[in-house]
């Protein structure tokens, strides 16, 4: 029970840094000596000290003979920082409790072995499922080399994302929109289709109180490169923008973006933009998490490609009606209900007057 108590504290520390450690995982650590907490720490940003470093520095001499609780296996290789396993050994720690082994092939059990070979007692698997949930983005990326995809949609209770005229401002409340900006800030990249750019001239930036939150990379799916060079996403300088196009874009359209240092046009090998190719490219560039805010066509393309790791749906207490009013997913859809993407609801909460539902696929996405 004590192991679970202290590991829960370490997990809470890790959760506090969700969305700001990429490409590293969020990690928490707690050092306990003689039944008292001697040090705590969390990894806050890539390139900065890891959780074990902060916790051991706080503990100081009390680390000698103490127990350290870590939400993820201590690293054993040199990266931007020295190996944490070496620091744990040098500190005089007697016992290490690890929630889950690292999915990174550079670690993958070697950190635990190093501790054991140094004579440290190691316990693995305490609150393992909780730790895997905290690091689900990191583990998915390590396993597939593709970003973890979250598809977000906002709609009325009858599933409409706009009226039949196209009017959609605003279906959900200000509180829900603020929550979306918070989620944006936790992702490496945000993605929309070109129609969102053409219709809304959206900036796709993070707008939280007091200017807090970081702007993610902006990704546009634009087969024919119809994005205007003067659109906010291409010209406002607030964040980098990558535009994915097909291989048949006229040269003059490509030339219009050549002098734009913050906008990169990426031509894929096929005439049309394929979701699998986009995800493979993003993963190759170290993008671990992707927040999809496209319209029904973009959402359907991710659904049909089988590349949704999480769905976040906001429901406003309104009924819009109309058979021509758009819904959150278009496309051809599945021919049989049994073929549909089966989801498990993980959370639901009321945000202002609206309902937020978070759901994940019942089967692992590859």
Coordinates of C-alpha atoms in Angstrom, one line a residue:
X1 CA 0.0 0.0 0.0
X2 CA 2.8 2.4 0.8
X3 CA 4.4 1.7 -2.6
X4 CA 1.1 2.6 -4.3
X5 CA 0.7 5.8 -2.2
X6 CA 4.1 7.2 -3.1
X7 CA 3.8 6.1 -6.8
X8 CA 0.5 7.9 -7.0
X9 CA 2.3 11.1 -5.9
X10 CA 5.0 10.5 -8.5
X11 CA 2.3 10.0 -11.2
X12 CA 0.5 13.3 -10.1
X13 CA 3.9 15.1 -10.6
X14 CA 4.2 13.6 -14.1
X15 CA 0.6 14.6 -15.0
X16 CA 1.5 18.2 -14.2
X17 CA 3.9 18.3 -17.1
X18 CA 1.7 16.6 -19.7
X19 CA 2.1 18.2 -23.1
X20 CA 5.3 20.1 -22.4
X21 CA 8.0 17.4 -22.4
X22 CA 7.9 16.2 -26.0
X23 CA 9.8 14.4 -27.5
X24 CA 10.5 13.1 -24.0
X25 CA 7.9 11.4 -21.8
X26 CA 6.4 13.1 -18.7
X27 CA 8.0 11.5 -15.6
X28 CA 7.6 12.0 -11.9
X29 CA 9.9 10.8 -9.1
X30 CA 9.7 10.7 -5.2
X31 CA 12.5 9.9 -2.8
X32 CA 11.4 8.4 0.6
X33 CA 13.7 7.9 3.6
X34 CA 12.5 6.5 6.9
X35 CA 8.8 6.9 6.1
X36 CA 9.2 10.6 5.1
X37 CA 9.4 12.3 1.7
X38 CA 12.9 13.6 1.2
X39 CA 12.7 14.8 -2.4
X40 CA 10.3 15.1 -5.3
X41 CA 10.7 16.0 -9.0
X42 CA 9.2 16.1 -12.4
X43 CA 10.7 16.3 -15.9
X44 CA 9.4 19.6 -17.2
X45 CA 10.9 20.1 -20.7
X46 CA 13.1 18.2 -23.2
X47 CA 16.8 19.0 -22.6
X48 CA 16.2 19.9 -19.0
X49 CA 17.0 17.7 -16.0
X50 CA 14.9 14.5 -15.6
X51 CA 12.6 13.9 -12.7
X52 CA 15.1 11.7 -10.8
X53 CA 17.7 14.5 -10.9
X54 CA 15.3 17.0 -9.3
X55 CA 14.2 14.5 -6.6
X56 CA 17.7 13.4 -5.7
X57 CA 19.0 16.9 -5.6
X58 CA 16.2 17.9 -3.2
X59 CA 16.9 14.8 -1.1
X60 CA 20.7 15.4 -0.9
X61 CA 22.4 13.2 1.7
X62 CA 19.0 11.7 2.7
X63 CA 19.1 9.7 -0.6
X64 CA 21.6 7.3 1.0
X65 CA 19.7 4.1 1.9
X66 CA 16.4 5.6 0.6
X67 CA 13.8 4.4 -1.8
X68 CA 13.1 6.2 -5.1
X69 CA 9.7 5.9 -6.8
X70 CA 9.8 6.6 -10.6
X71 CA 6.9 6.5 -13.0
X72 CA 9.1 5.3 -15.8
X73 CA 12.3 3.3 -15.9
X74 CA 15.4 5.5 -15.4
X75 CA 17.3 6.1 -18.6
X76 CA 20.6 4.3 -19.1
X77 CA 22.0 6.2 -22.1
X78 CA 23.5 9.6 -22.8
X79 CA 21.1 11.9 -24.6
X80 CA 20.7 15.6 -24.0
X81 CA 21.3 14.7 -20.3
X82 CA 23.4 12.0 -18.6
X83 CA 21.9 8.6 -17.7
X84 CA 19.6 8.8 -14.7
X85 CA 20.3 5.2 -13.7
X86 CA 24.0 6.2 -13.1
X87 CA 22.8 9.1 -10.9
X88 CA 20.5 6.8 -8.9
X89 CA 23.4 4.4 -8.3
X90 CA 25.8 7.2 -7.2
X91 CA 23.3 8.7 -4.8
X92 CA 23.3 5.6 -2.6
X93 CA 19.6 4.7 -3.2
X94 CA 18.9 1.3 -1.7
X95 CA 15.6 0.5 -3.5
X96 CA 13.9 1.6 -6.7
X97 CA 10.2 1.2 -7.4
X98 CA 9.4 1.6 -11.1
X99 CA 5.9 1.8 -12.4
X100 CA 6.6 0.7 -16.0
X101 CA 9.6 -0.1 -18.2
X102 CA 10.5 2.3 -21.0
X103 CA 9.2 1.6 -24.5
X104 CA 12.2 3.5 -26.0
X105 CA 14.5 0.9 -27.7
X106 CA 17.5 2.8 -26.3
X107 CA 16.4 1.9 -22.7
X108 CA 13.8 -1.0 -22.8
X109 CA 14.9 -2.7 -19.5
X110 CA 18.6 -1.7 -19.6
X111 CA 18.1 1.0 -16.9
X112 CA 16.5 -1.6 -14.6
X113 CA 19.3 -4.1 -15.2
X114 CA 21.9 -1.4 -14.5
X115 CA 20.3 -0.7 -11.1
X116 CA 20.1 -4.4 -10.2
X117 CA 23.7 -5.0 -11.2
X118 CA 24.7 -2.2 -8.8
X119 CA 23.0 -4.1 -6.0
X120 CA 19.8 -1.9 -5.9
X121 CA 16.6 -3.7 -5.1
X122 CA 14.1 -3.0 -7.9
X123 CA 10.4 -3.5 -7.9
X124 CA 8.6 -3.1 -11.3
X125 CA 4.9 -2.7 -12.1
X126 CA 3.4 -0.6 -9.2
X127 CA 0.5 1.3 -10.7
X128 CA 1.6 0.1 -14.2
X129 CA -1.7 0.8 -15.9
X130 CA -1.9 4.3 -14.6
X131 CA 1.7 5.0 -15.7
X132 CA 0.9 3.6 -19.2
X133 CA -2.0 5.9 -19.4
X134 CA 0.1 8.9 -18.5
X135 CA 2.7 7.9 -21.1
X136 CA 0.2 6.7 -23.8
X137 CA 1.4 9.3 -26.3
X138 CA 5.1 8.4 -25.8
X139 CA 4.5 4.7 -25.9
X140 CA 2.4 4.9 -29.1
X141 CA 5.1 6.9 -30.8
X142 CA 7.8 4.6 -29.6
X143 CA 5.9 1.6 -30.9
X144 CA 4.6 2.9 -34.3
X145 CA 6.9 5.9 -35.1
X146 CA 3.7 7.9 -35.8
X147 CA 2.0 10.6 -33.8
X148 CA -0.8 9.8 -31.4
X149 CA -4.0 11.2 -33.1
X150 CA -6.7 13.0 -31.2
X151 CA -9.8 14.0 -33.3
X152 CA -11.9 16.7 -31.8
X153 CA -15.4 17.8 -32.8
X154 CA -18.0 20.2 -31.4
X155 CA -21.7 19.7 -32.2
X156 CA -25.3 20.1 -31.1
X157 CA -27.1 17.3 -29.2
X158 CA -28.4 16.0 -32.5
X159 CA -24.9 15.8 -33.9
X160 CA -24.9 18.9 -36.1
X161 CA -21.6 20.9 -36.5
X162 CA -23.4 23.8 -38.3
X163 CA -26.8 24.9 -39.6
X164 CA -27.6 23.9 -43.2
X165 CA -26.5 27.5 -44.2
X166 CA -23.0 26.7 -42.9
X167 CA -23.4 29.0 -39.9
X168 CA -21.5 27.5 -36.9
X169 CA -20.7 30.4 -34.6
X170 CA -21.0 29.5 -31.9
X171 CA -22.4 26.0 -31.2
X172 CA -20.4 25.4 -28.0
X173 CA -19.8 27.8 -25.2
X174 CA -16.8 30.0 -24.4
X175 CA -15.8 27.6 -21.6
X176 CA -15.7 24.7 -24.1
X177 CA -13.6 26.8 -26.6
X178 CA -11.2 27.7 -23.8
X179 CA -10.9 24.0 -23.0
X180 CA -10.0 23.4 -26.7
X181 CA -7.2 25.9 -26.5
X182 CA -5.8 24.1 -23.4
X183 CA -5.8 20.9 -25.4
X184 CA -4.2 22.6 -28.3
X185 CA -1.3 23.7 -26.1
X186 CA -0.7 20.1 -25.0
X187 CA -0.1 18.8 -28.5
X188 CA 2.9 19.0 -30.8
X189 CA 0.8 19.8 -33.9
X190 CA -2.7 20.8 -34.9
X191 CA -4.2 19.7 -38.2
X192 CA -7.0 21.0 -40.4
X193 CA -8.0 20.7 -44.0
X194 CA -7.7 23.5 -46.5
X195 CA -11.4 24.3 -46.4
X196 CA -11.1 25.4 -42.8
X197 CA -8.4 27.8 -43.9
X198 CA -10.4 29.1 -46.8
X199 CA -13.7 29.5 -44.9
X200 CA -12.5 30.7 -41.5
X201 CA -9.0 32.0 -42.1
X202 CA -8.3 30.3 -38.8
X203 CA -5.0 31.2 -37.0
X204 CA -4.8 27.8 -35.2
X205 CA -2.9 29.3 -32.3
X206 CA -3.3 28.9 -28.6
X207 CA -5.2 31.7 -26.9
X208 CA -5.3 31.2 -23.2
X209 CA -5.6 33.8 -20.4
X210 CA -2.4 35.9 -19.8
X211 CA -0.9 34.7 -23.0
X212 CA 0.0 31.3 -21.6
X213 CA 0.4 28.1 -23.6
X214 CA 2.6 27.3 -26.5
X215 CA 1.5 27.3 -30.1
X216 CA 1.8 23.9 -31.8
X217 CA 3.0 23.3 -35.3
X218 CA 0.2 24.0 -37.8
X219 CA -0.5 21.3 -40.4
X220 CA -2.7 21.8 -43.4
X221 CA -4.0 19.1 -45.7
X222 CA -4.2 20.8 -49.1
X223 CA -3.9 18.5 -52.1
X224 CA -4.0 21.2 -54.7
X225 CA -2.3 23.9 -52.7
X226 CA -5.2 26.3 -52.5
X227 CA -4.0 27.9 -49.3
X228 CA -3.6 31.7 -49.9
X229 CA -0.1 32.9 -49.2
X230 CA -1.7 35.7 -47.2
X231 CA -3.8 33.4 -45.0
X232 CA -3.1 33.8 -41.2
X233 CA -1.6 30.3 -41.0
X234 CA 0.9 31.2 -43.7
X235 CA 1.6 34.8 -42.9
X236 CA 1.0 35.7 -39.2
X237 CA 4.4 34.4 -38.0
X238 CA 2.8 33.0 -34.8
X239 CA 4.0 29.4 -35.4
X240 CA 5.5 27.2 -38.1
X241 CA 3.1 25.8 -40.7
X242 CA 3.5 22.7 -42.9
X243 CA 1.2 22.3 -45.9
X244 CA 0.9 18.8 -47.3
X245 CA 0.0 18.7 -51.0
X246 CA -0.2 16.1 -53.8
X247 CA 2.4 15.7 -56.5
X248 CA 0.6 17.6 -59.2
X249 CA 0.6 21.1 -57.8
X250 CA 1.4 23.8 -60.5
X251 CA 4.9 25.3 -60.1
X252 CA 3.6 28.8 -59.8
X253 CA 1.6 27.9 -56.7
X254 CA 4.7 26.3 -55.1
X255 CA 6.8 29.4 -56.0
X256 CA 4.4 31.6 -54.0
X257 CA 5.6 30.1 -50.8
X258 CA 9.3 29.9 -51.5
X259 CA 10.2 33.1 -49.6
X260 CA 8.1 32.2 -46.6
X261 CA 10.5 31.0 -43.9
X262 CA 7.8 29.8 -41.5
X263 CA 5.7 27.9 -44.0
X264 CA 6.9 24.7 -45.6
X265 CA 5.2 23.0 -48.5
X266 CA 5.6 19.2 -48.4
X267 CA 4.7 17.4 -51.7
X268 CA 3.7 13.8 -51.2
X269 CA 4.4 11.2 -53.9
X270 CA 0.7 10.6 -54.8
X271 CA -1.7 12.9 -56.5
X272 CA -3.9 13.0 -53.4
X273 CA -2.9 13.5 -49.8
X274 CA -3.0 10.2 -47.9
X275 CA -3.4 10.2 -44.1
X276 CA -0.9 7.3 -43.7
X277 CA 1.8 9.3 -45.6
X278 CA 1.2 12.4 -43.6
X279 CA 1.5 10.5 -40.3
X280 CA 4.6 8.7 -41.4
X281 CA 6.2 12.1 -42.3
X282 CA 5.2 13.8 -39.1
X283 CA 6.5 10.8 -37.1
X284 CA 9.8 10.9 -38.9
X285 CA 10.1 14.6 -37.8
X286 CA 9.6 13.8 -34.2
X287 CA 5.9 14.9 -33.9
X288 CA 4.5 12.7 -31.2
X289 CA 1.0 14.1 -30.8
X290 CA -1.5 15.5 -33.3
X291 CA -4.7 17.3 -32.6
X292 CA -7.1 17.1 -35.5
X293 CA -9.6 20.0 -35.7
X294 CA -10.7 19.5 -39.3
X295 CA -14.2 19.4 -40.7
X296 CA -16.2 16.3 -41.5
X297 CA -14.2 15.4 -44.6
X298 CA -10.8 15.4 -42.7
X299 CA -12.3 13.6 -39.8
X300 CA -13.7 10.9 -42.1
X301 CA -10.3 10.5 -43.7
X302 CA -8.8 9.6 -40.4
X303 CA -11.6 7.3 -39.5
X304 CA -11.5 5.5 -42.8
X305 CA -7.7 5.2 -42.5
X306 CA -8.1 3.6 -39.0
X307 CA -5.9 6.3 -37.5
X308 CA -7.8 7.7 -34.5
X309 CA -6.3 7.1 -31.1
X310 CA -8.7 9.3 -29.2
X311 CA -11.9 11.2 -29.9
X312 CA -12.9 14.3 -27.9
X313 CA -16.5 15.3 -28.6
X314 CA -18.2 18.4 -27.2
X315 CA -22.0 18.4 -27.2
X316 CA -23.9 21.7 -26.8
X317 CA -27.5 21.6 -25.4
X318 CA -29.0 22.7 -28.7
X319 CA -31.0 21.0 -31.4
X320 CA -30.3 22.3 -35.0
X321 CA -32.0 19.8 -37.2
X322 CA -32.0 19.7 -41.0
X323 CA -31.0 16.8 -43.2
X324 CA -28.5 19.1 -45.0
X325 CA -26.9 20.3 -41.8
X326 CA -23.3 18.9 -41.6
X327 CA -22.2 16.3 -39.1
X328 CA -18.8 15.7 -37.6
X329 CA -17.9 12.8 -40.0
X330 CA -18.8 12.6 -43.6
X331 CA -17.3 10.3 -46.3
X332 CA -18.9 7.0 -47.3
X333 CA -18.9 5.6 -43.8
X334 CA -19.1 2.0 -42.9
X335 CA -21.5 -0.4 -44.7
X336 CA -22.2 -2.3 -41.5
X337 CA -22.6 -1.2 -37.9
X338 CA -20.4 -4.1 -36.9
X339 CA -17.5 -2.7 -39.0
X340 CA -17.6 0.7 -37.2
X341 CA -14.8 1.9 -34.9
X342 CA -15.7 0.6 -31.5
X343 CA -14.9 3.0 -28.7
X344 CA -14.7 3.0 -25.0
X345 CA -15.7 6.1 -23.1
X346 CA -12.9 7.1 -20.7
X347 CA -14.3 10.3 -19.4
X348 CA -17.2 12.7 -19.5
X349 CA -17.5 16.1 -17.8
X350 CA -19.6 19.2 -18.0
X351 CA -17.8 22.3 -19.2
X352 CA -20.0 25.3 -18.8
X353 CA -23.3 24.3 -20.3
X354 CA -21.7 21.7 -22.6
X355 CA -20.7 18.0 -22.3
X356 CA -17.2 16.8 -23.1
X357 CA -16.8 13.1 -23.9
X358 CA -13.4 11.5 -24.3
X359 CA -13.3 8.0 -25.9
X360 CA -10.6 5.7 -27.2
X361 CA -10.7 2.7 -29.5
X362 CA -11.2 -0.7 -27.9
X363 CA -8.4 -2.1 -30.0
X364 CA -4.9 -0.9 -30.4
X365 CA -4.2 1.4 -33.4
X366 CA -1.1 0.5 -35.4

